[in-house]
Short mmCIF file of C-alpha atoms and ligand atoms in Angstrom, two decimals:
data_model
loop_
_atom_site.label_atom_id
_atom_site.label_comp_id
_atom_site.label_asym_id
_atom_site.label_seq_id
_atom_site.Cartn_x
_atom_site.Cartn_y
_atom_site.Cartn_z
CA MET A 28 32.55 88.80 114.60
CA SER A 29 31.17 85.81 113.27
CA ARG A 30 32.28 82.08 115.41
CA PRO A 31 34.36 80.05 114.06
CA THR A 32 32.53 76.46 112.57
CA VAL A 33 33.38 73.03 113.87
CA LEU A 34 31.75 69.94 112.93
CA MET A 35 31.32 67.10 114.96
CA PRO A 36 31.10 64.51 112.81
CA VAL A 37 29.52 61.70 115.69
CA ARG A 38 28.08 63.02 119.24
CA LEU A 39 31.29 63.01 121.86
CA HIS A 40 30.41 63.77 125.36
CA ASP A 41 28.16 66.26 126.28
CA SER A 42 31.12 68.00 128.06
CA ALA A 43 32.82 68.65 123.75
CA VAL A 44 29.15 69.07 122.70
CA ASP A 45 28.00 71.71 125.49
CA GLY A 46 31.87 73.41 125.53
CA CYS A 47 31.98 73.47 121.28
CA GLU A 48 27.65 75.02 121.45
CA GLU A 49 28.70 77.73 123.76
CA ARG A 50 32.31 78.78 121.46
CA PHE A 51 31.78 78.14 117.98
CA GLU A 52 29.32 77.05 115.60
CA LEU A 53 28.60 73.90 115.81
CA LEU A 54 27.36 71.33 113.02
CA ARG A 55 26.17 68.11 114.31
CA LEU A 56 26.84 66.34 111.67
CA TRP A 57 25.73 63.03 113.58
CA GLU A 58 21.83 64.54 113.34
CA ALA A 59 22.05 65.91 109.67
CA PRO A 60 19.39 63.77 107.45
CA ASP A 61 21.25 64.00 104.83
CA PRO A 62 25.56 64.31 106.29
CA ASP A 63 26.70 64.56 102.64
CA ALA A 64 24.35 67.08 101.81
CA LEU A 65 25.74 69.24 105.18
CA LEU A 66 29.11 68.84 103.57
CA ALA A 67 28.62 69.67 100.32
CA GLU A 68 26.87 72.89 101.31
CA ARG A 69 28.80 74.12 104.60
CA GLY A 70 32.02 72.23 104.00
CA ALA A 71 33.87 75.08 103.22
CA ASP A 72 33.22 77.22 106.23
CA VAL A 73 34.60 74.69 108.74
CA ARG A 74 37.72 75.59 110.87
CA GLY A 75 37.64 73.39 113.22
CA LEU A 76 36.89 69.30 113.53
CA ALA A 77 36.18 67.57 116.67
CA GLY A 78 36.70 64.05 116.39
CA GLY A 79 36.72 60.99 118.51
CA ALA A 80 34.94 57.67 119.41
CA HIS A 81 36.87 56.10 117.00
CA ARG A 82 35.34 56.90 113.72
CA ARG A 83 37.70 57.69 110.59
CA ILE A 84 38.84 61.13 109.98
CA ASP A 85 41.27 60.65 106.52
CA ALA A 86 41.94 62.42 103.53
CA ALA A 87 38.72 61.82 101.87
CA LEU A 88 37.11 63.78 104.68
CA PHE A 89 39.44 66.70 104.40
CA ASP A 90 38.64 67.03 100.69
CA ARG A 91 35.44 68.16 101.31
CA LEU A 92 36.52 70.76 104.44
CA PRO A 93 39.02 72.96 102.51
CA ASN A 94 39.36 75.89 104.99
CA LEU A 95 40.10 73.33 107.78
CA GLU A 96 42.53 73.94 110.16
CA ILE A 97 42.75 71.90 113.21
CA VAL A 98 40.93 68.37 114.07
CA ALA A 99 40.68 68.46 117.71
CA ASN A 100 40.77 64.44 118.70
CA PHE A 101 38.60 62.98 121.98
CA GLY A 102 41.32 60.60 123.22
CA VAL A 103 44.60 60.22 123.68
CA GLY A 104 45.03 57.66 121.10
CA TYR A 105 44.18 59.40 117.43
CA ASP A 106 45.17 56.29 115.74
CA SER A 107 41.59 56.62 113.50
CA ILE A 108 43.54 60.02 112.19
CA ASP A 109 45.59 59.88 109.24
CA VAL A 110 47.90 62.56 110.61
CA ASP A 111 50.44 62.21 107.54
CA ALA A 112 47.44 63.31 105.42
CA ALA A 113 46.51 66.14 107.48
CA THR A 114 50.10 67.87 108.49
CA GLU A 115 50.47 67.79 104.31
CA ARG A 116 47.77 70.15 104.69
CA GLY A 117 49.00 71.79 107.40
CA ILE A 118 45.87 71.15 109.65
CA VAL A 119 46.78 70.94 113.47
CA VAL A 120 45.73 67.24 114.65
CA THR A 121 45.23 67.85 118.94
CA ASN A 122 44.69 65.13 121.34
CA THR A 123 43.90 64.70 125.44
CA PRO A 124 47.17 63.64 126.87
CA GLY A 125 47.08 63.36 130.65
CA VAL A 126 44.30 63.78 131.75
CA LEU A 127 43.29 59.69 131.46
CA ASP A 128 46.21 58.30 133.59
CA ASP A 129 45.35 57.47 136.95
CA GLU A 130 41.95 56.24 135.62
CA VAL A 131 43.27 54.17 132.50
CA ALA A 132 46.64 53.02 134.93
CA ASP A 133 43.16 51.76 137.73
CA THR A 134 41.99 50.07 134.90
CA ALA A 135 44.86 48.21 133.91
CA LEU A 136 45.55 47.40 137.76
CA ALA A 137 41.66 46.46 137.85
CA LEU A 138 42.37 43.71 134.32
CA LEU A 139 45.86 42.45 136.53
CA LEU A 140 43.73 41.55 139.58
CA MET A 141 40.86 40.13 137.78
CA THR A 142 43.07 38.23 135.99
CA VAL A 143 45.65 36.82 138.61
CA ARG A 144 43.19 36.19 141.24
CA GLU A 145 40.55 35.05 139.30
CA LEU A 146 37.65 37.73 140.41
CA GLY A 147 35.52 37.67 137.65
CA GLN A 148 35.33 33.30 137.69
CA ALA A 149 34.95 33.35 141.56
CA GLU A 150 31.93 35.72 141.64
CA GLN A 151 30.42 33.91 138.80
CA TYR A 152 30.62 31.03 141.00
CA LEU A 153 28.81 32.88 143.66
CA ARG A 154 26.34 33.71 141.46
CA THR A 155 25.53 30.22 139.90
CA GLY A 156 24.96 28.27 143.22
CA ARG A 157 28.45 26.39 143.25
CA TRP A 158 29.99 28.28 146.96
CA ALA A 159 26.93 26.98 148.48
CA SER A 160 26.77 23.53 146.40
CA GLU A 161 30.53 22.50 146.14
CA GLY A 162 32.60 24.70 148.41
CA HIS A 163 35.12 27.55 148.27
CA TYR A 164 36.46 28.46 145.39
CA PRO A 165 40.04 26.43 144.45
CA LEU A 166 42.93 29.14 145.32
CA THR A 167 44.51 30.51 142.71
CA ASP A 168 48.17 29.65 142.11
CA LEU A 169 49.31 33.25 141.41
CA THR A 170 49.36 36.03 143.21
CA MET A 171 50.04 40.16 142.92
CA THR A 172 52.24 40.41 145.38
CA GLY A 173 56.06 40.41 144.63
CA LEU A 174 55.03 39.64 140.66
CA LYS A 175 57.79 41.12 138.12
CA LEU A 176 55.70 43.10 135.60
CA GLY A 177 56.94 44.14 132.22
CA ILE A 178 55.31 47.50 130.72
CA LEU A 179 55.13 47.61 126.57
CA GLY A 180 55.10 51.59 127.06
CA LEU A 181 56.37 53.67 129.71
CA GLY A 182 54.61 56.76 129.11
CA ARG A 183 52.49 58.92 130.60
CA ILE A 184 49.66 55.88 131.36
CA GLY A 185 52.46 53.48 131.75
CA GLU A 186 54.34 55.43 134.15
CA ALA A 187 51.13 55.93 136.42
CA ILE A 188 50.77 51.80 135.83
CA ALA A 189 54.54 51.43 137.25
CA ARG A 190 53.54 53.81 139.87
CA ARG A 191 50.33 51.58 141.22
CA ALA A 192 52.43 48.42 140.81
CA GLU A 193 55.06 49.57 143.44
CA THR A 194 52.85 49.31 146.02
CA PHE A 195 51.86 45.80 145.16
CA ARG A 196 55.59 45.21 145.94
CA MET A 197 56.15 44.24 141.85
CA THR A 198 59.15 44.28 139.87
CA VAL A 199 58.93 46.66 137.15
CA GLY A 200 60.36 46.64 134.04
CA TYR A 201 59.94 48.42 130.87
CA HIS A 202 60.45 48.72 126.66
CA ASN A 203 60.10 51.65 125.01
CA ARG A 204 62.27 52.50 121.90
CA THR A 205 64.38 54.70 124.00
CA LEU A 206 65.48 54.63 127.47
CA LYS A 207 64.43 56.78 130.14
CA ASP A 208 65.09 57.96 133.52
CA VAL A 209 63.41 56.36 135.28
CA PRO A 210 64.18 53.66 138.40
CA TYR A 211 63.05 50.46 136.33
CA ARG A 212 64.49 48.16 134.08
CA TYR A 213 64.92 48.94 130.64
CA TYR A 214 64.37 45.91 128.14
CA PRO A 215 65.96 47.01 124.78
CA SER A 216 64.03 43.59 123.55
CA LEU A 217 60.90 43.28 124.12
CA LEU A 218 60.86 39.55 123.56
CA GLU A 219 64.00 39.42 126.02
CA MET A 220 61.28 41.33 128.63
CA ALA A 221 58.61 38.71 128.11
CA ARG A 222 60.97 35.84 128.60
CA ASP A 223 61.86 37.56 131.95
CA VAL A 224 58.54 38.60 133.55
CA ASP A 225 55.27 37.52 134.73
CA THR A 226 52.64 39.71 133.52
CA LEU A 227 53.31 42.23 130.21
CA VAL A 228 51.03 45.22 130.50
CA ILE A 229 50.43 46.92 127.06
CA VAL A 230 50.01 50.52 127.01
CA VAL A 231 51.94 51.77 123.45
CA PRO A 232 49.70 53.41 120.51
CA GLY A 233 47.90 51.67 117.91
CA ASN A 234 50.45 52.83 115.10
CA ALA A 235 51.99 51.01 112.01
CA ALA A 236 55.07 50.40 114.11
CA THR A 237 53.04 48.76 116.92
CA HIS A 238 51.27 46.46 114.70
CA HIS A 239 51.02 42.81 116.07
CA LEU A 240 54.45 43.68 118.10
CA VAL A 241 52.96 40.89 120.49
CA ASP A 242 52.40 37.66 118.49
CA ALA A 243 53.25 34.03 118.64
CA GLU A 244 56.58 34.30 119.77
CA VAL A 245 56.60 37.16 122.42
CA LEU A 246 53.22 35.07 123.83
CA ALA A 247 55.21 31.80 123.90
CA ALA A 248 58.57 33.83 125.68
CA LEU A 249 55.64 34.72 128.03
CA GLY A 250 55.25 31.07 129.02
CA PRO A 251 52.29 28.90 130.92
CA ASP A 252 52.14 31.24 134.23
CA GLY A 253 51.91 34.33 132.10
CA VAL A 254 49.46 37.10 131.94
CA LEU A 255 48.57 39.76 129.69
CA VAL A 256 46.90 42.92 129.65
CA ASN A 257 46.06 45.33 126.91
CA VAL A 258 44.89 48.63 127.77
CA GLY A 259 46.41 50.09 124.52
CA ARG A 260 44.76 49.27 121.46
CA GLY A 261 44.15 45.99 120.03
CA THR A 262 45.70 46.14 117.09
CA VAL A 263 48.94 45.97 119.10
CA VAL A 264 48.20 41.76 119.60
CA ASP A 265 47.75 39.81 116.82
CA GLU A 266 44.60 38.26 118.36
CA ALA A 267 44.22 35.04 116.44
CA ALA A 268 47.38 34.21 117.61
CA LEU A 269 46.43 35.08 121.78
CA VAL A 270 43.00 33.59 121.43
CA ASP A 271 45.75 29.73 120.31
CA ALA A 272 47.63 30.69 123.00
CA LEU A 273 45.00 31.08 125.29
CA LYS A 274 43.18 27.51 124.58
CA THR A 275 46.54 26.05 124.38
CA ARG A 276 47.58 27.57 127.89
CA THR A 277 51.23 28.72 126.12
CA ILE A 278 50.03 31.71 128.71
CA ARG A 279 47.60 31.71 131.76
CA ALA A 280 45.69 34.50 131.16
CA ALA A 281 44.51 37.85 129.71
CA GLY A 282 42.82 40.64 130.24
CA LEU A 283 41.67 42.86 127.83
CA ASP A 284 39.81 45.96 127.03
CA VAL A 285 41.00 46.78 123.46
CA PHE A 286 41.03 44.54 120.42
CA GLU A 287 41.38 44.44 116.54
CA ASP A 288 38.33 45.20 115.35
CA GLU A 289 35.79 47.25 118.21
CA PRO A 290 33.05 46.87 118.89
CA ASN A 291 33.47 43.04 117.61
CA VAL A 292 34.94 40.64 119.60
CA PRO A 293 35.96 37.38 118.63
CA ARG A 294 33.13 34.55 120.14
CA GLU A 295 36.59 31.97 120.32
CA LEU A 296 37.70 34.72 122.89
CA ILE A 297 34.05 35.31 124.73
CA ASP A 298 33.62 31.82 125.32
CA LEU A 299 37.57 31.38 126.62
CA ASP A 300 37.47 31.45 130.52
CA ASN A 301 41.01 32.20 131.21
CA ALA A 302 40.14 36.06 129.37
CA VAL A 303 38.18 38.75 131.02
CA LEU A 304 37.16 41.42 128.27
CA LEU A 305 35.88 44.66 129.09
CA PRO A 306 34.33 46.94 126.27
CA HIS A 307 37.09 49.76 126.05
CA VAL A 308 36.19 51.41 129.44
CA GLY A 309 39.82 52.48 130.21
CA SER A 310 38.91 56.10 130.70
CA ALA A 311 35.07 55.73 130.97
CA THR A 312 34.03 57.70 134.09
CA THR A 313 32.21 60.63 134.12
CA PRO A 314 34.93 63.08 135.47
CA THR A 315 37.43 62.18 133.11
CA ARG A 316 35.25 62.09 129.94
CA ARG A 317 34.90 65.82 131.18
CA ALA A 318 38.38 66.06 131.70
CA MET A 319 38.60 65.00 128.17
CA GLY A 320 36.09 67.29 126.96
CA GLN A 321 37.38 70.17 128.37
CA LEU A 322 40.92 69.88 126.71
CA LEU A 323 39.96 69.38 123.55
CA VAL A 324 37.28 72.63 123.80
CA ASP A 325 40.12 73.89 125.07
CA ASN A 326 42.28 73.12 121.83
CA LEU A 327 39.94 74.81 119.83
CA THR A 328 39.82 78.10 121.80
CA SER A 329 43.52 78.22 121.60
CA TRP A 330 43.79 77.87 118.48
CA PHE A 331 41.55 80.18 117.12
CA ALA A 332 42.38 83.14 119.79
CA ASP A 333 46.13 83.33 118.98
CA GLY A 334 46.81 80.11 116.46
CA ARG A 335 48.30 78.15 119.29
CA ALA A 336 47.14 74.49 120.37
CA LEU A 337 47.64 73.15 123.84
CA SER A 338 48.50 69.58 122.86
CA PRO A 339 49.56 69.06 119.29
CA VAL A 340 50.75 65.48 117.86
CA ASN A 341 52.07 66.98 114.56
CA GLY A 342 54.39 69.77 115.59
P1 NAP B 8 52.69 58.41 125.60
O1 NAP B 8 52.59 59.03 126.66
O2 NAP B 8 52.99 58.48 124.05
O3 NAP B 8 53.34 57.16 125.90
C1 NAP B 8 53.11 55.74 124.62
C2 NAP B 8 54.75 55.37 125.03
O4 NAP B 8 54.41 53.99 124.19
C3 NAP B 8 55.94 55.94 124.78
O5 NAP B 8 56.69 55.66 126.19
C4 NAP B 8 56.83 55.34 123.86
O6 NAP B 8 58.11 55.61 124.18
C5 NAP B 8 56.36 53.81 123.71
N1 NAP B 8 56.24 53.61 122.51
C6 NAP B 8 55.58 54.03 121.15
N2 NAP B 8 56.29 53.48 120.22
C7 NAP B 8 56.59 52.40 120.55
C8 NAP B 8 57.09 51.58 119.51
N3 NAP B 8 57.04 51.02 118.45
N4 NAP B 8 58.12 50.22 120.34
C9 NAP B 8 57.99 50.04 121.47
N5 NAP B 8 57.50 51.03 122.63
C10 NAP B 8 57.06 52.82 121.72
O7 NAP B 8 50.66 58.02 125.76
P2 NAP B 8 49.95 57.68 126.80
O8 NAP B 8 48.99 58.86 127.11
O9 NAP B 8 49.96 56.57 128.08
O10 NAP B 8 48.76 56.82 126.08
C11 NAP B 8 49.13 55.26 124.94
C12 NAP B 8 48.53 54.47 124.72
O11 NAP B 8 47.19 54.03 125.45
C13 NAP B 8 47.42 56.00 123.60
O12 NAP B 8 47.74 56.03 122.85
C14 NAP B 8 46.33 54.58 123.50
O13 NAP B 8 46.19 54.07 122.08
C15 NAP B 8 45.95 54.11 125.04
N6 NAP B 8 44.67 54.20 125.56
C16 NAP B 8 43.90 53.47 125.83
C17 NAP B 8 42.85 54.03 126.53
C18 NAP B 8 41.71 52.99 127.03
O14 NAP B 8 40.45 53.55 127.08
N7 NAP B 8 41.55 51.34 126.96
C19 NAP B 8 42.70 55.06 127.13
C20 NAP B 8 43.74 56.26 126.91
C21 NAP B 8 44.92 55.34 126.34
P3 NAP B 8 59.63 55.64 122.80
O15 NAP B 8 58.63 56.93 122.23
O16 NAP B 8 60.91 55.71 123.57
O17 NAP B 8 58.89 54.34 122.16
C1 8YV B 9 38.71 56.49 125.29
C2 8YV B 9 41.34 55.58 124.38
O1 8YV B 9 38.14 55.11 124.21
O2 8YV B 9 42.20 58.34 124.89
C3 8YV B 9 41.79 57.56 124.41
O3 8YV B 9 42.89 56.58 123.30
O4 8YV B 9 41.01 55.12 124.03
C4 8YV B 9 39.51 56.32 124.90
O5 8YV B 9 40.00 57.10 125.94
C5 8YV B 9 38.48 56.94 123.35
O6 8YV B 9 39.42 57.73 122.90
C6 8YV B 9 37.16 58.17 123.55
O7 8YV B 9 36.44 58.17 122.78
#
């Protein structure tokens, strides 16, 4: 029996590439001298698509793949995929939930430590010789222990962040659209939570409903001692309003792993000394990326074996 044909538009982690090579006929679109010609010639053979790395997958691509059955995304966030267009065509979309929770939660806590304790600035102080010439780095006003933490998006990763926060003896609250059976305070209103907490950690998905959920009003509510951490999606924050809030010290600091227009980070943000900026490395370790690649391949394998996706997002 011939192996199912799977298209990979951009090169993903080796675990995804090698796993697909082993089990399927893999069309490596990123290596094709003429990707357009490859799609025209082989598009009708493609039954699976291995997507990710935030490359847009939409109706225009689906139109070129008339026999596509499944899109397996390398990542838990699937905002780069037009899921409605896929559903209309009966295409299953899968993601990689669960296997990256601890890694991303660690990144969120690291951003919190770096902002609250000014660790990046302190390191620069040493590296630029100021410790020797000027004496000790100034004390920070804030301390991690006992902070009041508000989590916007208490899902799989949000809960892993909450568990870590408990070990810092933080008080945890959250805002979701729905109340959960957890021992943390639920805020039906994001604004009310922002007013009440010291730090706001964002870990909601990026979509139309969450676009600019954190705006100038929420930032003002967080207040002059407030710290914002974003490991969800850049689109959740009004980035222009955030730059303004950091400049005017409407909030104290921000730690960001995600941005509105990646990989482009506004110069204004880069120039600010009260922003810690990471290049979307939340899940970026070899073991975690391997686990993500494995789940992507397992989704495709299971689908082609018995028509059952392991982690579908659209039914
Ligand atoms: P999840 O388990 O689905 O959790 C998402 C949470 O957000 C849910 O609790 C959900 O609760 C809440 N939520 C969704 N829409 C909302 C809205 N409009 N208003 C308020 N709350 C809302 O997802 P996860 O696995 O934790 O992943 C979360 C996101 O993290 C991903 O979608 C991705 O964007 C991001 N992420 C980033 C990295 C990174 O490298 N920085 C890595 C992995 C994931 P309700 O449904 O009750 O509202
Ligand atoms: C990765 C992520 O950056 O899973 C997600 O939603 O944002 C990260 O794990 C990405 O998916 C890998 O390209």
